[in-house]
Amino acid sequence: MFAFAAAAIIISMVFSLLRAFYGPTVFDRILAINVQGTKTVLLIAVVGFLTDRPDFLDLALVYALINFVGTLAALKLFKHGRLGDET
């Protein structure tokens, strides 16, 4: 059952990569990369369950936080053209 879930996640990751390559706008591409990161978190959790390694959940949570902060930084960069204050 969980192997089927992992295969479905991988297939859906292919579709989000296609959206990242062929997205009409920059924001669509950033959203597709964010979806890719979210699906990666799900895949790490499923693989951790399949291999009976609960420490993979900690890795998945750290990756989710990095994905969220990276998405916010990319959106700010493309909207304002810079990440911090210019002094």
mmCIF file of N, CA, C and O in Angstrom:
data_model
loop_
_atom_site.group_PDB
_atom_site.id
_atom_site.type_symbol
_atom_site.label_atom_id
_atom_site.label_comp_id
_atom_site.label_asym_id
_atom_site.label_seq_id
_atom_site.Cartn_x
_atom_site.Cartn_y
_atom_site.Cartn_z
ATOM 1 N N MET A 1 0.806 -1.189 0.000
ATOM 2 C CA MET A 1 0.000 0.000 0.000
ATOM 3 C C MET A 1 0.860 1.269 0.000
ATOM 4 O O MET A 1 0.610 2.198 -0.748
ATOM 5 N N PHE A 2 1.884 1.286 0.877
ATOM 6 C CA PHE A 2 2.732 2.461 0.939
ATOM 7 C C PHE A 2 3.682 2.536 -0.251
ATOM 8 O O PHE A 2 4.100 3.622 -0.646
ATOM 9 N N ALA A 3 4.014 1.386 -0.837
ATOM 10 C CA ALA A 3 4.820 1.405 -2.051
ATOM 11 C C ALA A 3 4.025 2.034 -3.195
ATOM 12 O O ALA A 3 4.583 2.765 -4.017
ATOM 13 N N PHE A 4 2.736 1.757 -3.239
ATOM 14 C CA PHE A 4 1.876 2.387 -4.241
ATOM 15 C C PHE A 4 1.803 3.897 -4.015
ATOM 16 O O PHE A 4 1.810 4.682 -4.964
ATOM 17 N N ALA A 5 1.739 4.311 -2.756
ATOM 18 C CA ALA A 5 1.719 5.744 -2.442
ATOM 19 C C ALA A 5 3.022 6.412 -2.876
ATOM 20 O O ALA A 5 3.012 7.524 -3.422
ATOM 21 N N ALA A 6 4.142 5.745 -2.652
ATOM 22 C CA ALA A 6 5.431 6.299 -3.079
ATOM 23 C C ALA A 6 5.491 6.417 -4.604
ATOM 24 O O ALA A 6 5.985 7.424 -5.134
ATOM 25 N N ALA A 7 4.979 5.426 -5.303
ATOM 26 C CA ALA A 7 4.973 5.485 -6.772
ATOM 27 C C ALA A 7 4.065 6.605 -7.267
ATOM 28 O O ALA A 7 4.420 7.326 -8.212
ATOM 29 N N ALA A 8 2.926 6.793 -6.623
ATOM 30 C CA ALA A 8 2.019 7.876 -7.017
ATOM 31 C C ALA A 8 2.647 9.237 -6.759
ATOM 32 O O ALA A 8 2.489 10.172 -7.560
ATOM 33 N N ILE A 9 3.377 9.372 -5.661
ATOM 34 C CA ILE A 9 4.060 10.638 -5.377
ATOM 35 C C ILE A 9 5.122 10.922 -6.423
ATOM 36 O O ILE A 9 5.258 12.059 -6.902
ATOM 37 N N ILE A 10 5.865 9.906 -6.817
ATOM 38 C CA ILE A 10 6.911 10.097 -7.832
ATOM 39 C C ILE A 10 6.294 10.493 -9.169
ATOM 40 O O ILE A 10 6.809 11.371 -9.869
ATOM 41 N N ILE A 11 5.183 9.874 -9.530
ATOM 42 C CA ILE A 11 4.520 10.235 -10.792
ATOM 43 C C ILE A 11 4.021 11.678 -10.737
ATOM 44 O O ILE A 11 4.161 12.439 -11.695
ATOM 45 N N SER A 12 3.455 12.073 -9.618
ATOM 46 C CA SER A 12 2.982 13.454 -9.508
ATOM 47 C C SER A 12 4.138 14.444 -9.469
ATOM 48 O O SER A 12 3.978 15.599 -9.874
ATOM 49 N N MET A 13 5.305 14.015 -9.003
ATOM 50 C CA MET A 13 6.485 14.881 -9.032
ATOM 51 C C MET A 13 6.927 15.169 -10.465
ATOM 52 O O MET A 13 7.413 16.262 -10.769
ATOM 53 N N VAL A 14 6.730 14.198 -11.347
ATOM 54 C CA VAL A 14 7.065 14.414 -12.757
ATOM 55 C C VAL A 14 6.180 15.517 -13.338
ATOM 56 O O VAL A 14 6.656 16.400 -14.065
ATOM 57 N N PHE A 15 4.896 15.503 -12.984
ATOM 58 C CA PHE A 15 3.989 16.528 -13.491
ATOM 59 C C PHE A 15 4.326 17.911 -12.948
ATOM 60 O O PHE A 15 4.239 18.909 -13.662
ATOM 61 N N SER A 16 4.744 17.986 -11.694
ATOM 62 C CA SER A 16 5.119 19.292 -11.158
ATOM 63 C C SER A 16 6.426 19.782 -11.772
ATOM 64 O O SER A 16 6.620 20.989 -11.944
ATOM 65 N N LEU A 17 7.328 18.874 -12.124
ATOM 66 C CA LEU A 17 8.541 19.292 -12.831
ATOM 67 C C LEU A 17 8.215 19.830 -14.217
ATOM 68 O O LEU A 17 8.838 20.792 -14.683
ATOM 69 N N LEU A 18 7.247 19.214 -14.881
ATOM 70 C CA LEU A 18 6.828 19.732 -16.182
ATOM 71 C C LEU A 18 6.260 21.144 -16.054
ATOM 72 O O LEU A 18 6.517 22.009 -16.888
ATOM 73 N N ARG A 19 5.490 21.388 -14.987
ATOM 74 C CA ARG A 19 4.957 22.738 -14.757
ATOM 75 C C ARG A 19 6.085 23.714 -14.458
ATOM 76 O O ARG A 19 6.055 24.861 -14.872
ATOM 77 N N ALA A 20 7.118 23.244 -13.770
ATOM 78 C CA ALA A 20 8.249 24.124 -13.460
ATOM 79 C C ALA A 20 9.015 24.500 -14.726
ATOM 80 O O ALA A 20 9.498 25.625 -14.856
ATOM 81 N N PHE A 21 9.113 23.582 -15.672
ATOM 82 C CA PHE A 21 9.841 23.882 -16.909
ATOM 83 C C PHE A 21 9.016 24.710 -17.885
ATOM 84 O O PHE A 21 9.534 25.585 -18.559
ATOM 85 N N TYR A 22 7.713 24.438 -17.955
ATOM 86 C CA TYR A 22 6.876 25.070 -18.973
ATOM 87 C C TYR A 22 5.863 26.062 -18.410
ATOM 88 O O TYR A 22 4.926 26.436 -19.110
ATOM 89 N N GLY A 23 6.050 26.497 -17.161
ATOM 90 C CA GLY A 23 5.103 27.434 -16.564
ATOM 91 C C GLY A 23 5.076 28.751 -17.320
ATOM 92 O O GLY A 23 6.121 29.247 -17.757
ATOM 93 N N PRO A 24 3.913 29.345 -17.477
ATOM 94 C CA PRO A 24 3.850 30.582 -18.253
ATOM 95 C C PRO A 24 4.488 31.775 -17.547
ATOM 96 O O PRO A 24 5.017 32.663 -18.197
ATOM 97 N N THR A 25 4.479 31.806 -16.203
ATOM 98 C CA THR A 25 5.066 32.934 -15.491
ATOM 99 C C THR A 25 6.080 32.425 -14.472
ATOM 100 O O THR A 25 6.152 31.235 -14.166
ATOM 101 N N VAL A 26 6.851 33.357 -13.951
ATOM 102 C CA VAL A 26 7.846 33.016 -12.938
ATOM 103 C C VAL A 26 7.165 32.508 -11.680
ATOM 104 O O VAL A 26 7.632 31.559 -11.035
ATOM 105 N N PHE A 27 6.032 33.110 -11.322
ATOM 106 C CA PHE A 27 5.340 32.699 -10.104
ATOM 107 C C PHE A 27 4.768 31.283 -10.224
ATOM 108 O O PHE A 27 4.723 30.550 -9.237
ATOM 109 N N ASP A 28 4.333 30.892 -11.416
ATOM 110 C CA ASP A 28 3.895 29.511 -11.620
ATOM 111 C C ASP A 28 5.056 28.543 -11.438
ATOM 112 O O ASP A 28 4.893 27.457 -10.880
ATOM 113 N N ARG A 29 6.224 28.936 -11.904
ATOM 114 C CA ARG A 29 7.395 28.075 -11.757
ATOM 115 C C ARG A 29 7.824 27.960 -10.303
ATOM 116 O O ARG A 29 8.193 26.881 -9.841
ATOM 117 N N ILE A 30 7.762 29.067 -9.562
ATOM 118 C CA ILE A 30 8.112 29.015 -8.144
ATOM 119 C C ILE A 30 7.118 28.147 -7.387
ATOM 120 O O ILE A 30 7.494 27.361 -6.515
ATOM 121 N N LEU A 31 5.845 28.264 -7.707
ATOM 122 C CA LEU A 31 4.833 27.430 -7.075
ATOM 123 C C LEU A 31 5.059 25.953 -7.387
ATOM 124 O O LEU A 31 4.914 25.089 -6.515
ATOM 125 N N ALA A 32 5.454 25.649 -8.619
ATOM 126 C CA ALA A 32 5.718 24.256 -8.986
ATOM 127 C C ALA A 32 6.918 23.709 -8.218
ATOM 128 O O ALA A 32 6.917 22.548 -7.784
ATOM 129 N N ILE A 33 7.932 24.528 -8.001
ATOM 130 C CA ILE A 33 9.088 24.081 -7.226
ATOM 131 C C ILE A 33 8.699 23.901 -5.759
ATOM 132 O O ILE A 33 9.168 22.979 -5.086
ATOM 133 N N ASN A 34 7.810 24.762 -5.258
ATOM 134 C CA ASN A 34 7.316 24.582 -3.889
ATOM 135 C C ASN A 34 6.526 23.275 -3.769
ATOM 136 O O ASN A 34 6.660 22.556 -2.780
ATOM 137 N N VAL A 35 5.715 22.980 -4.755
ATOM 138 C CA VAL A 35 4.971 21.709 -4.760
ATOM 139 C C VAL A 35 5.944 20.539 -4.818
ATOM 140 O O VAL A 35 5.750 19.512 -4.153
ATOM 141 N N GLN A 36 7.003 20.697 -5.591
ATOM 142 C CA GLN A 36 8.032 19.656 -5.677
ATOM 143 C C GLN A 36 8.659 19.404 -4.301
ATOM 144 O O GLN A 36 8.864 18.256 -3.912
ATOM 145 N N GLY A 37 8.922 20.470 -3.569
ATOM 146 C CA GLY A 37 9.479 20.313 -2.230
ATOM 147 C C GLY A 37 8.509 19.645 -1.276
ATOM 148 O O GLY A 37 8.902 18.810 -0.448
ATOM 149 N N THR A 38 7.238 19.985 -1.382
ATOM 150 C CA THR A 38 6.232 19.366 -0.526
ATOM 151 C C THR A 38 6.100 17.878 -0.820
ATOM 152 O O THR A 38 6.003 17.053 0.093
ATOM 153 N N LYS A 39 6.127 17.536 -2.078
ATOM 154 C CA LYS A 39 6.040 16.116 -2.442
ATOM 155 C C LYS A 39 7.305 15.364 -2.029
ATOM 156 O O LYS A 39 7.242 14.186 -1.693
ATOM 157 N N THR A 40 8.423 16.056 -2.013
ATOM 158 C CA THR A 40 9.647 15.432 -1.528
ATOM 159 C C THR A 40 9.546 15.126 -0.038
ATOM 160 O O THR A 40 9.988 14.072 0.424
ATOM 161 N N VAL A 41 8.947 16.042 0.712
ATOM 162 C CA VAL A 41 8.718 15.801 2.142
ATOM 163 C C VAL A 41 7.832 14.574 2.328
ATOM 164 O O VAL A 41 8.100 13.714 3.182
ATOM 165 N N LEU A 42 6.771 14.475 1.542
ATOM 166 C CA LEU A 42 5.894 13.306 1.627
ATOM 167 C C LEU A 42 6.635 12.022 1.271
ATOM 168 O O LEU A 42 6.466 10.987 1.923
ATOM 169 N N LEU A 43 7.473 12.086 0.250
ATOM 170 C CA LEU A 43 8.219 10.903 -0.172
ATOM 171 C C LEU A 43 9.218 10.474 0.898
ATOM 172 O O LEU A 43 9.371 9.273 1.154
ATOM 173 N N ILE A 44 9.882 11.429 1.532
ATOM 174 C CA ILE A 44 10.812 11.090 2.614
ATOM 175 C C ILE A 44 10.064 10.401 3.752
ATOM 176 O O ILE A 44 10.542 9.408 4.317
ATOM 177 N N ALA A 45 8.882 10.908 4.088
ATOM 178 C CA ALA A 45 8.095 10.302 5.168
ATOM 179 C C ALA A 45 7.652 8.887 4.807
ATOM 180 O O ALA A 45 7.719 7.970 5.643
ATOM 181 N N VAL A 46 7.215 8.682 3.574
ATOM 182 C CA VAL A 46 6.765 7.349 3.155
ATOM 183 C C VAL A 46 7.937 6.368 3.114
ATOM 184 O O VAL A 46 7.823 5.228 3.575
ATOM 185 N N VAL A 47 9.071 6.810 2.598
ATOM 186 C CA VAL A 47 10.245 5.929 2.551
ATOM 187 C C VAL A 47 10.711 5.605 3.967
ATOM 188 O O VAL A 47 11.116 4.468 4.254
ATOM 189 N N GLY A 48 10.652 6.570 4.869
ATOM 190 C CA GLY A 48 10.994 6.299 6.260
ATOM 191 C C GLY A 48 10.073 5.279 6.888
ATOM 192 O O GLY A 48 10.504 4.445 7.686
ATOM 193 N N PHE A 49 8.798 5.322 6.531
ATOM 194 C CA PHE A 49 7.863 4.330 7.049
ATOM 195 C C PHE A 49 8.124 2.958 6.435
ATOM 196 O O PHE A 49 8.060 1.935 7.131
ATOM 197 N N LEU A 50 8.423 2.924 5.135
ATOM 198 C CA LEU A 50 8.669 1.639 4.470
ATOM 199 C C LEU A 50 9.929 0.958 4.991
ATOM 200 O O LEU A 50 9.983 -0.266 5.083
ATOM 201 N N THR A 51 10.956 1.733 5.303
ATOM 202 C CA THR A 51 12.219 1.161 5.770
ATOM 203 C C THR A 51 12.287 1.071 7.292
ATOM 204 O O THR A 51 13.328 0.708 7.828
ATOM 205 N N ASP A 52 11.182 1.413 7.984
ATOM 206 C CA ASP A 52 11.096 1.364 9.441
ATOM 207 C C ASP A 52 12.176 2.220 10.102
ATOM 208 O O ASP A 52 12.861 1.799 11.018
ATOM 209 N N ARG A 53 12.319 3.456 9.571
ATOM 210 C CA ARG A 53 13.279 4.412 10.132
ATOM 211 C C ARG A 53 12.527 5.683 10.496
ATOM 212 O O ARG A 53 12.334 6.564 9.673
ATOM 213 N N PRO A 54 12.083 5.807 11.738
ATOM 214 C CA PRO A 54 11.294 6.978 12.133
ATOM 215 C C PRO A 54 12.088 8.272 12.150
ATOM 216 O O PRO A 54 11.503 9.348 12.171
ATOM 217 N N ASP A 55 13.418 8.196 12.124
ATOM 218 C CA ASP A 55 14.217 9.423 12.097
ATOM 219 C C ASP A 55 14.088 10.156 10.764
ATOM 220 O O ASP A 55 14.450 11.333 10.681
ATOM 221 N N PHE A 56 13.549 9.512 9.760
ATOM 222 C CA PHE A 56 13.315 10.196 8.483
ATOM 223 C C PHE A 56 12.249 11.280 8.630
ATOM 224 O O PHE A 56 12.228 12.231 7.855
ATOM 225 N N LEU A 57 11.362 11.145 9.597
ATOM 226 C CA LEU A 57 10.345 12.175 9.820
ATOM 227 C C LEU A 57 10.989 13.480 10.269
ATOM 228 O O LEU A 57 10.539 14.564 9.889
ATOM 229 N N ASP A 58 12.045 13.390 11.073
ATOM 230 C CA ASP A 58 12.772 14.593 11.472
ATOM 231 C C ASP A 58 13.413 15.262 10.251
ATOM 232 O O ASP A 58 13.375 16.484 10.111
ATOM 233 N N LEU A 59 13.984 14.459 9.385
ATOM 234 C CA LEU A 59 14.571 15.004 8.155
ATOM 235 C C LEU A 59 13.510 15.656 7.282
ATOM 236 O O LEU A 59 13.752 16.712 6.679
ATOM 237 N N ALA A 60 12.353 15.038 7.214
ATOM 238 C CA ALA A 60 11.266 15.594 6.405
ATOM 239 C C ALA A 60 10.801 16.938 6.960
ATOM 240 O O ALA A 60 10.527 17.868 6.199
ATOM 241 N N LEU A 61 10.713 17.060 8.278
ATOM 242 C CA LEU A 61 10.307 18.327 8.882
ATOM 243 C C LEU A 61 11.331 19.432 8.630
ATOM 244 O O LEU A 61 10.966 20.574 8.327
ATOM 245 N N VAL A 62 12.604 19.111 8.742
ATOM 246 C CA VAL A 62 13.649 20.104 8.464
ATOM 247 C C VAL A 62 13.598 20.523 7.003
ATOM 248 O O VAL A 62 13.703 21.710 6.675
ATOM 249 N N TYR A 63 13.405 19.562 6.109
ATOM 250 C CA TYR A 63 13.321 19.886 4.688
ATOM 251 C C TYR A 63 12.093 20.758 4.400
ATOM 252 O O TYR A 63 12.150 21.653 3.564
ATOM 253 N N ALA A 64 10.999 20.510 5.098
ATOM 254 C CA ALA A 64 9.792 21.319 4.902
ATOM 255 C C ALA A 64 10.036 22.762 5.324
ATOM 256 O O ALA A 64 9.595 23.701 4.642
ATOM 257 N N LEU A 65 10.729 22.966 6.433
ATOM 258 C CA LEU A 65 11.035 24.328 6.880
ATOM 259 C C LEU A 65 11.963 25.041 5.900
ATOM 260 O O LEU A 65 11.760 26.214 5.579
ATOM 261 N N ILE A 66 12.971 24.338 5.410
ATOM 262 C CA ILE A 66 13.887 24.936 4.436
ATOM 263 C C ILE A 66 13.150 25.261 3.147
ATOM 264 O O ILE A 66 13.373 26.311 2.535
ATOM 265 N N ASN A 67 12.250 24.394 2.728
ATOM 266 C CA ASN A 67 11.466 24.621 1.518
ATOM 267 C C ASN A 67 10.595 25.867 1.668
ATOM 268 O O ASN A 67 10.503 26.687 0.756
ATOM 269 N N PHE A 68 9.961 26.037 2.825
ATOM 270 C CA PHE A 68 9.096 27.189 3.063
ATOM 271 C C PHE A 68 9.892 28.493 3.045
ATOM 272 O O PHE A 68 9.506 29.452 2.374
ATOM 273 N N VAL A 69 11.008 28.524 3.742
ATOM 274 C CA VAL A 69 11.820 29.737 3.797
ATOM 275 C C VAL A 69 12.412 30.044 2.419
ATOM 276 O O VAL A 69 12.462 31.205 1.987
ATOM 277 N N GLY A 70 12.833 29.028 1.707
ATOM 278 C CA GLY A 70 13.371 29.229 0.363
ATOM 279 C C GLY A 70 12.336 29.763 -0.608
ATOM 280 O O GLY A 70 12.644 30.615 -1.451
ATOM 281 N N THR A 71 11.113 29.292 -0.489
ATOM 282 C CA THR A 71 10.042 29.796 -1.352
ATOM 283 C C THR A 71 9.748 31.253 -1.073
ATOM 284 O O THR A 71 9.580 32.063 -1.997
ATOM 285 N N LEU A 72 9.692 31.617 0.207
ATOM 286 C CA LEU A 72 9.461 33.016 0.553
ATOM 287 C C LEU A 72 10.601 33.905 0.049
ATOM 288 O O LEU A 72 10.360 35.009 -0.456
ATOM 289 N N ALA A 73 11.824 33.434 0.174
ATOM 290 C CA ALA A 73 12.965 34.214 -0.298
ATOM 291 C C ALA A 73 12.932 34.383 -1.817
ATOM 292 O O ALA A 73 13.203 35.475 -2.332
ATOM 293 N N ALA A 74 12.586 33.337 -2.535
ATOM 294 C CA ALA A 74 12.518 33.425 -4.001
ATOM 295 C C ALA A 74 11.406 34.372 -4.437
ATOM 296 O O ALA A 74 11.587 35.176 -5.359
ATOM 297 N N LEU A 75 10.264 34.317 -3.767
ATOM 298 C CA LEU A 75 9.168 35.224 -4.116
ATOM 299 C C LEU A 75 9.538 36.679 -3.844
ATOM 300 O O LEU A 75 9.234 37.566 -4.644
ATOM 301 N N LYS A 76 10.206 36.936 -2.722
ATOM 302 C CA LYS A 76 10.620 38.303 -2.414
ATOM 303 C C LYS A 76 11.658 38.785 -3.415
ATOM 304 O O LYS A 76 11.627 39.937 -3.853
ATOM 305 N N LEU A 77 12.574 37.914 -3.808
ATOM 306 C CA LEU A 77 13.601 38.291 -4.779
ATOM 307 C C LEU A 77 12.983 38.666 -6.116
ATOM 308 O O LEU A 77 13.344 39.676 -6.717
ATOM 309 N N PHE A 78 12.023 37.877 -6.593
ATOM 310 C CA PHE A 78 11.428 38.170 -7.895
ATOM 311 C C PHE A 78 10.463 39.345 -7.852
ATOM 312 O O PHE A 78 10.271 40.025 -8.855
ATOM 313 N N LYS A 79 9.863 39.603 -6.695
ATOM 314 C CA LYS A 79 8.939 40.725 -6.602
ATOM 315 C C LYS A 79 9.678 42.053 -6.436
ATOM 316 O O LYS A 79 9.359 43.043 -7.092
ATOM 317 N N HIS A 80 10.682 42.088 -5.545
ATOM 318 C CA HIS A 80 11.348 43.340 -5.219
ATOM 319 C C HIS A 80 12.717 43.492 -5.876
ATOM 320 O O HIS A 80 13.266 44.582 -5.898
ATOM 321 N N GLY A 81 13.279 42.421 -6.365
ATOM 322 C CA GLY A 81 14.580 42.488 -7.015
ATOM 323 C C GLY A 81 15.747 42.422 -6.044
ATOM 324 O O GLY A 81 16.899 42.466 -6.451
ATOM 325 N N ARG A 82 15.488 42.305 -4.750
ATOM 326 C CA ARG A 82 16.546 42.186 -3.755
ATOM 327 C C ARG A 82 15.973 41.433 -2.552
ATOM 328 O O ARG A 82 14.774 41.373 -2.348
ATOM 329 N N LEU A 83 16.875 40.907 -1.723
ATOM 330 C CA LEU A 83 16.425 40.164 -0.550
ATOM 331 C C LEU A 83 16.463 40.991 0.728
ATOM 332 O O LEU A 83 15.676 40.798 1.623
ATOM 333 N N GLY A 84 17.393 41.913 0.826
ATOM 334 C CA GLY A 84 17.527 42.704 2.037
ATOM 335 C C GLY A 84 17.506 44.187 1.754
ATOM 336 O O GLY A 84 17.298 44.631 0.617
ATOM 337 N N ASP A 85 17.719 44.964 2.811
ATOM 338 C CA ASP A 85 17.765 46.417 2.668
ATOM 339 C C ASP A 85 19.092 46.822 2.041
ATOM 340 O O ASP A 85 20.140 46.256 2.316
ATOM 341 N N GLU A 86 19.009 47.814 1.201
ATOM 342 C CA GLU A 86 20.225 48.360 0.593
ATOM 343 C C GLU A 86 20.698 49.520 1.463
ATOM 344 O O GLU A 86 20.033 50.542 1.575
ATOM 345 N N THR A 87 21.852 49.346 2.087
ATOM 346 C CA THR A 87 22.374 50.401 2.953
ATOM 347 C C THR A 87 23.661 50.951 2.429
ATOM 348 O O THR A 87 24.304 50.460 1.586
#
